[in-house]
Amino acid sequence: AQSVAQPEDQVNVAEGNPLTVKCTYSVSGNPYLFWYVQYPNRGLQFLLKYITGDNLVKGSYGFEAEFNKSQTSFHLKKPSALVSDSALYFCAVRDAAFNKFYFGSGTKLNVKP
Amino acid sequence: DGGITQSPKYLFRKEGQNVTLSCEQNLNHDAMYWYRQDPGQGLRLIYYSQIVNDFQKGDIAEGYSVSREKKESFPLTVTSAQKNPTAFYLCASSIRDLGNEKLFFGSGTQLSVL
């Protein structure tokens, strides 16, 4: 079965500092991993995905994610956080056999001025 | 303007009542999904459909029903059998081409019980 875990309910960071939002995964077969962001009372927006290739994936709004097969992790990163990055972030994995997507529990990112 | 439209934005259900949430997409996507979002629990899959006239149960299908009569539409009915329906409901769609797969989401419907 495919699953992802986000061990932190909340991450607090000061504006201008680097940020990391953690995600670990458990999959059978090749991992298809995604990050999404949700602003209050809105749907989710796609940030980036890992299918194959380079372990460092670049996405929207300056975000990037590092795929680590040995640690089964796919952490989201940004070199310099903005207050406007404050939102709820979800890691997800796609079950390719059934084209289903499973989501983590979400991590609330708070960026303070 | 392409995308996924969910309506209504807010919906209230009385005890014993069935309610239907609308989801329409003009992205020409084959696959559509319904997720339920509760605080602290992330998104849980209710139903999904890969093609017209076919759909499968997700992880929490009890108390819900769907139909997929048209490619563009995937309505979700919350039946009276769903005893705790208060949640934020999200509809999504995707294409299936390898390398292009990702979910596109609507803006959600907040369902509350009166």
PDB file of C-alpha atoms in Angstrom:
ATOM      1  CA  ALA A   1       0.000   0.000   0.000  1.00  0.00           C
ATOM      2  CA  GLN A   2       1.126   3.544  -0.716  1.00  0.00           C
ATOM      3  CA  SER A   3       1.317   6.117   2.058  1.00  0.00           C
ATOM      4  CA  VAL A   4       3.050   9.317   3.074  1.00  0.00           C
ATOM      5  CA  ALA A   5       3.699  10.746   6.508  1.00  0.00           C
ATOM      6  CA  GLN A   6       4.265  14.324   7.550  1.00  0.00           C
ATOM      7  CA  PRO A   7       5.731  14.192  11.049  1.00  0.00           C
ATOM      8  CA  GLU A   8       5.250  17.887  11.870  1.00  0.00           C
ATOM      9  CA  ASP A   9       1.834  19.450  12.357  1.00  0.00           C
ATOM     10  CA  GLN A  10       3.363  22.906  12.280  1.00  0.00           C
ATOM     11  CA  VAL A  11       6.628  24.551  11.249  1.00  0.00           C
ATOM     12  CA  ASN A  12       7.574  28.045  12.350  1.00  0.00           C
ATOM     13  CA  VAL A  13      10.269  30.034  10.578  1.00  0.00           C
ATOM     14  CA  ALA A  14      11.326  33.657  10.389  1.00  0.00           C
ATOM     15  CA  GLU A  15      11.077  35.522   7.113  1.00  0.00           C
ATOM     16  CA  GLY A  16      14.306  35.286   5.148  1.00  0.00           C
ATOM     17  CA  ASN A  17      15.395  32.050   6.796  1.00  0.00           C
ATOM     18  CA  PRO A  18      15.462  28.709   4.979  1.00  0.00           C
ATOM     19  CA  LEU A  19      12.522  26.387   5.512  1.00  0.00           C
ATOM     20  CA  THR A  20      12.052  22.628   5.384  1.00  0.00           C
ATOM     21  CA  VAL A  21       8.782  20.718   5.525  1.00  0.00           C
ATOM     22  CA  LYS A  22       9.302  17.003   6.014  1.00  0.00           C
ATOM     23  CA  CYS A  23       7.693  14.052   4.255  1.00  0.00           C
ATOM     24  CA  THR A  24       8.468  10.345   4.308  1.00  0.00           C
ATOM     25  CA  TYR A  25       6.899   7.782   2.055  1.00  0.00           C
ATOM     26  CA  SER A  26       6.138   4.099   1.789  1.00  0.00           C
ATOM     27  CA  VAL A  27       5.484   2.685  -1.656  1.00  0.00           C
ATOM     28  CA  SER A  28       5.640  -0.539  -3.575  1.00  0.00           C
ATOM     29  CA  GLY A  29       7.331   0.062  -6.884  1.00  0.00           C
ATOM     30  CA  ASN A  30       8.560   3.393  -8.187  1.00  0.00           C
ATOM     31  CA  PRO A  31       7.510   6.422  -6.141  1.00  0.00           C
ATOM     32  CA  TYR A  32       5.491   9.198  -7.745  1.00  0.00           C
ATOM     33  CA  LEU A  33       5.638  12.015  -5.185  1.00  0.00           C
ATOM     34  CA  PHE A  34       4.002  15.431  -5.071  1.00  0.00           C
ATOM     35  CA  TRP A  35       3.773  18.566  -2.967  1.00  0.00           C
ATOM     36  CA  TYR A  36       0.662  20.732  -2.831  1.00  0.00           C
ATOM     37  CA  VAL A  37      -0.133  23.965  -0.998  1.00  0.00           C
ATOM     38  CA  GLN A  38      -3.502  25.059   0.384  1.00  0.00           C
ATOM     39  CA  TYR A  39      -4.501  28.586   1.363  1.00  0.00           C
ATOM     40  CA  PRO A  40      -7.460  29.075   3.747  1.00  0.00           C
ATOM     41  CA  ASN A  41     -10.821  27.890   2.401  1.00  0.00           C
ATOM     42  CA  ARG A  42      -9.346  27.056  -0.983  1.00  0.00           C
ATOM     43  CA  GLY A  43      -8.485  23.990  -3.000  1.00  0.00           C
ATOM     44  CA  LEU A  44      -4.967  22.626  -3.251  1.00  0.00           C
ATOM     45  CA  GLN A  45      -2.428  23.986  -5.711  1.00  0.00           C
ATOM     46  CA  PHE A  46       0.323  21.884  -7.286  1.00  0.00           C
ATOM     47  CA  LEU A  47       3.884  22.862  -6.328  1.00  0.00           C
ATOM     48  CA  LEU A  48       6.122  20.153  -7.730  1.00  0.00           C
ATOM     49  CA  LYS A  49       6.489  16.444  -8.395  1.00  0.00           C
ATOM     50  CA  TYR A  50       9.098  13.708  -8.547  1.00  0.00           C
ATOM     51  CA  ILE A  51       8.629  10.959 -11.111  1.00  0.00           C
ATOM     52  CA  THR A  52      12.169  10.028 -12.053  1.00  0.00           C
ATOM     53  CA  GLY A  53      15.518  11.676 -12.741  1.00  0.00           C
ATOM     54  CA  ASP A  54      17.296  14.292 -10.640  1.00  0.00           C
ATOM     55  CA  ASN A  55      16.836  13.978  -6.902  1.00  0.00           C
ATOM     56  CA  LEU A  56      16.426  17.746  -6.535  1.00  0.00           C
ATOM     57  CA  VAL A  57      13.145  18.874  -8.042  1.00  0.00           C
ATOM     58  CA  LYS A  58      12.360  22.546  -8.594  1.00  0.00           C
ATOM     59  CA  GLY A  59       8.812  23.826  -8.486  1.00  0.00           C
ATOM     60  CA  SER A  60       6.612  26.876  -8.236  1.00  0.00           C
ATOM     61  CA  TYR A  61       7.216  29.971  -6.073  1.00  0.00           C
ATOM     62  CA  GLY A  62      10.888  29.119  -5.462  1.00  0.00           C
ATOM     63  CA  PHE A  63      10.185  25.810  -3.742  1.00  0.00           C
ATOM     64  CA  GLU A  64      12.221  22.686  -4.312  1.00  0.00           C
ATOM     65  CA  ALA A  65      12.156  19.174  -2.937  1.00  0.00           C
ATOM     66  CA  GLU A  66      14.857  16.612  -2.368  1.00  0.00           C
ATOM     67  CA  PHE A  67      14.123  12.971  -3.083  1.00  0.00           C
ATOM     68  CA  ASN A  68      16.166  10.578  -0.941  1.00  0.00           C
ATOM     69  CA  LYS A  69      15.614   6.933  -1.760  1.00  0.00           C
ATOM     70  CA  SER A  70      17.674   5.493   1.087  1.00  0.00           C
ATOM     71  CA  GLN A  71      15.800   7.542   3.673  1.00  0.00           C
ATOM     72  CA  THR A  72      12.456   7.283   1.812  1.00  0.00           C
ATOM     73  CA  SER A  73      12.023  11.018   2.177  1.00  0.00           C
ATOM     74  CA  PHE A  74      10.827  13.856  -0.013  1.00  0.00           C
ATOM     75  CA  HIS A  75      11.333  17.041   1.986  1.00  0.00           C
ATOM     76  CA  LEU A  76      10.118  20.397   0.706  1.00  0.00           C
ATOM     77  CA  LYS A  77      12.590  23.272   0.931  1.00  0.00           C
ATOM     78  CA  LYS A  78      12.975  26.937   0.186  1.00  0.00           C
ATOM     79  CA  PRO A  79      16.191  28.940   0.685  1.00  0.00           C
ATOM     80  CA  SER A  80      14.483  32.114   1.921  1.00  0.00           C
ATOM     81  CA  ALA A  81      10.964  32.076   3.357  1.00  0.00           C
ATOM     82  CA  LEU A  82       8.374  34.773   2.704  1.00  0.00           C
ATOM     83  CA  VAL A  83       5.432  35.725   4.927  1.00  0.00           C
ATOM     84  CA  SER A  84       3.208  34.909   1.948  1.00  0.00           C
ATOM     85  CA  ASP A  85       4.448  31.288   2.075  1.00  0.00           C
ATOM     86  CA  SER A  86       2.355  30.784   5.212  1.00  0.00           C
ATOM     87  CA  ALA A  87      -0.149  28.059   4.314  1.00  0.00           C
ATOM     88  CA  LEU A  88      -0.928  24.356   4.704  1.00  0.00           C
ATOM     89  CA  TYR A  89       1.369  22.015   2.811  1.00  0.00           C
ATOM     90  CA  PHE A  90       0.541  18.473   1.760  1.00  0.00           C
ATOM     91  CA  CYS A  91       2.784  15.707   0.554  1.00  0.00           C
ATOM     92  CA  ALA A  92       1.162  13.095  -1.698  1.00  0.00           C
ATOM     93  CA  VAL A  93       1.987   9.829  -3.438  1.00  0.00           C
ATOM     94  CA  ARG A  94       0.360   8.418  -6.542  1.00  0.00           C
ATOM     95  CA  ASP A  95      -0.597   4.772  -6.788  1.00  0.00           C
ATOM     96  CA  ALA A  96       0.192   4.268 -10.462  1.00  0.00           C
ATOM     97  CA  ALA A  97      -1.725   1.004 -10.748  1.00  0.00           C
ATOM     98  CA  PHE A  98      -5.047   2.646  -9.896  1.00  0.00           C
ATOM     99  CA  ASN A  99      -4.245   6.319 -10.580  1.00  0.00           C
ATOM    100  CA  LYS A 100      -5.116   7.182  -6.982  1.00  0.00           C
ATOM    101  CA  PHE A 101      -3.422   9.827  -4.879  1.00  0.00           C
ATOM    102  CA  TYR A 102      -2.815   9.512  -1.140  1.00  0.00           C
ATOM    103  CA  PHE A 103      -2.129  12.558   1.000  1.00  0.00           C
ATOM    104  CA  GLY A 104      -0.299  13.176   4.240  1.00  0.00           C
ATOM    105  CA  SER A 105      -1.975  14.903   7.155  1.00  0.00           C
ATOM    106  CA  GLY A 106      -0.576  18.289   6.225  1.00  0.00           C
ATOM    107  CA  THR A 107       1.913  20.688   7.801  1.00  0.00           C
ATOM    108  CA  LYS A 108       0.995  24.234   8.660  1.00  0.00           C
ATOM    109  CA  LEU A 109       3.831  26.607   7.787  1.00  0.00           C
ATOM    110  CA  ASN A 110       3.988  29.877   9.702  1.00  0.00           C
ATOM    111  CA  VAL A 111       6.449  32.463   8.429  1.00  0.00           C
ATOM    112  CA  LYS A 112       6.824  35.403  10.794  1.00  0.00           C
ATOM    113  CA  PRO A 113       8.101  38.852   9.798  1.00  0.00           C
TER     114      PRO A 113
ATOM    115  CA  ASP B   1     -10.951  29.870 -18.423  1.00  0.00           C
ATOM    116  CA  GLY B   2     -10.195  26.211 -17.783  1.00  0.00           C
ATOM    117  CA  GLY B   3     -10.594  24.599 -14.412  1.00  0.00           C
ATOM    118  CA  ILE B   4     -12.767  22.777 -11.915  1.00  0.00           C
ATOM    119  CA  THR B   5     -15.900  24.368 -10.523  1.00  0.00           C
ATOM    120  CA  GLN B   6     -17.453  23.215  -7.278  1.00  0.00           C
ATOM    121  CA  SER B   7     -20.818  24.439  -6.061  1.00  0.00           C
ATOM    122  CA  PRO B   8     -22.144  25.536  -3.741  1.00  0.00           C
ATOM    123  CA  LYS B   9     -19.326  27.019  -1.692  1.00  0.00           C
ATOM    124  CA  TYR B  10     -21.299  26.502   1.521  1.00  0.00           C
ATOM    125  CA  LEU B  11     -24.027  23.907   2.118  1.00  0.00           C
ATOM    126  CA  PHE B  12     -26.147  23.092   5.114  1.00  0.00           C
ATOM    127  CA  ARG B  13     -27.788  19.739   5.699  1.00  0.00           C
ATOM    128  CA  LYS B  14     -30.709  18.932   7.924  1.00  0.00           C
ATOM    129  CA  GLU B  15     -30.945  15.672   9.818  1.00  0.00           C
ATOM    130  CA  GLY B  16     -32.030  12.823   7.526  1.00  0.00           C
ATOM    131  CA  GLN B  17     -31.557  14.838   4.359  1.00  0.00           C
ATOM    132  CA  ASN B  18     -29.547  13.897   1.289  1.00  0.00           C
ATOM    133  CA  VAL B  19     -27.518  16.676  -0.304  1.00  0.00           C
ATOM    134  CA  THR B  20     -25.598  16.775  -3.579  1.00  0.00           C
ATOM    135  CA  LEU B  21     -22.339  18.582  -4.207  1.00  0.00           C
ATOM    136  CA  SER B  22     -21.589  19.595  -7.759  1.00  0.00           C
ATOM    137  CA  CYS B  23     -18.243  19.240  -9.538  1.00  0.00           C
ATOM    138  CA  GLU B  24     -17.714  20.268 -13.164  1.00  0.00           C
ATOM    139  CA  GLN B  25     -14.450  20.364 -15.121  1.00  0.00           C
ATOM    140  CA  ASN B  26     -13.630  21.689 -18.574  1.00  0.00           C
ATOM    141  CA  LEU B  27     -10.067  20.365 -18.656  1.00  0.00           C
ATOM    142  CA  ASN B  28     -11.024  17.277 -20.677  1.00  0.00           C
ATOM    143  CA  HIS B  29      -9.610  15.085 -17.914  1.00  0.00           C
ATOM    144  CA  ASP B  30     -10.592  11.438 -17.771  1.00  0.00           C
ATOM    145  CA  ALA B  31     -10.119  10.914 -14.030  1.00  0.00           C
ATOM    146  CA  MET B  32     -12.057  12.660 -11.272  1.00  0.00           C
ATOM    147  CA  TYR B  33     -11.919  12.353  -7.498  1.00  0.00           C
ATOM    148  CA  TRP B  34     -13.730  13.371  -4.332  1.00  0.00           C
ATOM    149  CA  TYR B  35     -11.810  13.979  -1.124  1.00  0.00           C
ATOM    150  CA  ARG B  36     -12.963  14.845   2.351  1.00  0.00           C
ATOM    151  CA  GLN B  37     -10.824  17.155   4.487  1.00  0.00           C
ATOM    152  CA  ASP B  38     -11.092  17.231   8.262  1.00  0.00           C
ATOM    153  CA  PRO B  39      -8.776  19.293  10.455  1.00  0.00           C
ATOM    154  CA  GLY B  40      -5.588  17.413  11.284  1.00  0.00           C
ATOM    155  CA  GLN B  41      -6.472  14.430   9.120  1.00  0.00           C
ATOM    156  CA  GLY B  42      -5.421  15.554   5.708  1.00  0.00           C
ATOM    157  CA  LEU B  43      -7.407  14.471   2.656  1.00  0.00           C
ATOM    158  CA  ARG B  44      -9.222  11.159   2.537  1.00  0.00           C
ATOM    159  CA  LEU B  45     -10.453   9.643  -0.716  1.00  0.00           C
ATOM    160  CA  ILE B  46     -14.216   9.078  -0.941  1.00  0.00           C
ATOM    161  CA  TYR B  47     -14.759   7.984  -4.549  1.00  0.00           C
ATOM    162  CA  TYR B  48     -12.870   8.193  -7.802  1.00  0.00           C
ATOM    163  CA  SER B  49     -13.643   7.646 -11.463  1.00  0.00           C
ATOM    164  CA  GLN B  50     -11.202   6.891 -14.260  1.00  0.00           C
ATOM    165  CA  ILE B  51     -13.691   6.990 -17.136  1.00  0.00           C
ATOM    166  CA  VAL B  52     -17.310   7.833 -17.836  1.00  0.00           C
ATOM    167  CA  ASN B  53     -19.892   5.420 -16.401  1.00  0.00           C
ATOM    168  CA  ASP B  54     -17.336   3.846 -14.082  1.00  0.00           C
ATOM    169  CA  PHE B  55     -16.292   4.696 -10.540  1.00  0.00           C
ATOM    170  CA  GLN B  56     -14.677   3.023  -7.528  1.00  0.00           C
ATOM    171  CA  LYS B  57     -14.934   3.385  -3.786  1.00  0.00           C
ATOM    172  CA  GLY B  58     -12.117   5.088  -1.970  1.00  0.00           C
ATOM    173  CA  ASP B  59     -11.184   4.680   1.670  1.00  0.00           C
ATOM    174  CA  ILE B  60     -14.286   6.278   3.232  1.00  0.00           C
ATOM    175  CA  ALA B  61     -17.146   5.661   0.768  1.00  0.00           C
ATOM    176  CA  GLU B  62     -19.802   4.661   3.324  1.00  0.00           C
ATOM    177  CA  GLY B  63     -22.651   7.158   3.402  1.00  0.00           C
ATOM    178  CA  TYR B  64     -21.742   8.678   0.044  1.00  0.00           C
ATOM    179  CA  SER B  65     -22.738   8.023  -3.567  1.00  0.00           C
ATOM    180  CA  VAL B  66     -21.555   9.323  -6.943  1.00  0.00           C
ATOM    181  CA  SER B  67     -22.368   9.160 -10.633  1.00  0.00           C
ATOM    182  CA  ARG B  68     -20.284   9.763 -13.757  1.00  0.00           C
ATOM    183  CA  GLU B  69     -22.704  10.095 -16.646  1.00  0.00           C
ATOM    184  CA  LYS B  70     -20.651  12.765 -18.387  1.00  0.00           C
ATOM    185  CA  LYS B  71     -16.907  13.267 -18.637  1.00  0.00           C
ATOM    186  CA  GLU B  72     -17.208  16.818 -17.313  1.00  0.00           C
ATOM    187  CA  SER B  73     -19.323  16.072 -14.255  1.00  0.00           C
ATOM    188  CA  PHE B  74     -18.843  14.030 -11.077  1.00  0.00           C
ATOM    189  CA  PRO B  75     -21.505  14.914  -8.471  1.00  0.00           C
ATOM    190  CA  LEU B  76     -21.248  13.627  -4.906  1.00  0.00           C
ATOM    191  CA  THR B  77     -24.334  12.870  -2.823  1.00  0.00           C
ATOM    192  CA  VAL B  78     -23.989  12.861   0.941  1.00  0.00           C
ATOM    193  CA  THR B  79     -26.736  10.571   2.153  1.00  0.00           C
ATOM    194  CA  SER B  80     -28.519  10.451   5.505  1.00  0.00           C
ATOM    195  CA  ALA B  81     -26.428   7.358   6.267  1.00  0.00           C
ATOM    196  CA  GLN B  82     -23.359   9.576   6.681  1.00  0.00           C
ATOM    197  CA  LYS B  83     -23.632  10.417  10.365  1.00  0.00           C
ATOM    198  CA  ASN B  84     -20.788  12.904  10.545  1.00  0.00           C
ATOM    199  CA  PRO B  85     -20.883  14.830   7.268  1.00  0.00           C
ATOM    200  CA  THR B  86     -19.483  18.147   8.477  1.00  0.00           C
ATOM    201  CA  ALA B  87     -16.255  18.633   6.522  1.00  0.00           C
ATOM    202  CA  PHE B  88     -14.622  20.443   3.622  1.00  0.00           C
ATOM    203  CA  TYR B  89     -15.145  18.524   0.382  1.00  0.00           C
ATOM    204  CA  LEU B  90     -12.696  18.798  -2.481  1.00  0.00           C
ATOM    205  CA  CYS B  91     -13.143  17.631  -6.054  1.00  0.00           C
ATOM    206  CA  ALA B  92     -10.139  17.012  -8.266  1.00  0.00           C
ATOM    207  CA  SER B  93      -9.304  15.760 -11.739  1.00  0.00           C
ATOM    208  CA  SER B  94      -6.253  14.453 -13.535  1.00  0.00           C
ATOM    209  CA  ILE B  95      -5.023  13.149 -16.849  1.00  0.00           C
ATOM    210  CA  ARG B  96      -3.408   9.773 -17.014  1.00  0.00           C
ATOM    211  CA  ASP B  97      -0.497  10.324 -19.368  1.00  0.00           C
ATOM    212  CA  LEU B  98       2.707   9.137 -17.751  1.00  0.00           C
ATOM    213  CA  GLY B  99       4.800  12.148 -16.852  1.00  0.00           C
ATOM    214  CA  ASN B 100       1.878  14.573 -16.894  1.00  0.00           C
ATOM    215  CA  GLU B 101      -0.123  13.171 -14.052  1.00  0.00           C
ATOM    216  CA  LYS B 102      -1.059  15.580 -11.283  1.00  0.00           C
ATOM    217  CA  LEU B 103      -4.264  16.623  -9.589  1.00  0.00           C
ATOM    218  CA  PHE B 104      -6.142  19.824 -10.301  1.00  0.00           C
ATOM    219  CA  PHE B 105      -8.481  20.883  -7.495  1.00  0.00           C
ATOM    220  CA  GLY B 106     -11.679  22.843  -7.215  1.00  0.00           C
ATOM    221  CA  SER B 107     -12.092  25.484  -4.525  1.00  0.00           C
ATOM    222  CA  GLY B 108     -14.110  23.202  -2.255  1.00  0.00           C
ATOM    223  CA  THR B 109     -17.524  22.994  -0.586  1.00  0.00           C
ATOM    224  CA  GLN B 110     -17.939  23.395   3.161  1.00  0.00           C
ATOM    225  CA  LEU B 111     -20.770  21.168   4.359  1.00  0.00           C
ATOM    226  CA  SER B 112     -22.286  21.730   7.773  1.00  0.00           C
ATOM    227  CA  VAL B 113     -25.122  20.069   9.658  1.00  0.00           C
ATOM    228  CA  LEU B 114     -27.977  22.217  10.994  1.00  0.00           C
TER     229      LEU B 114
END
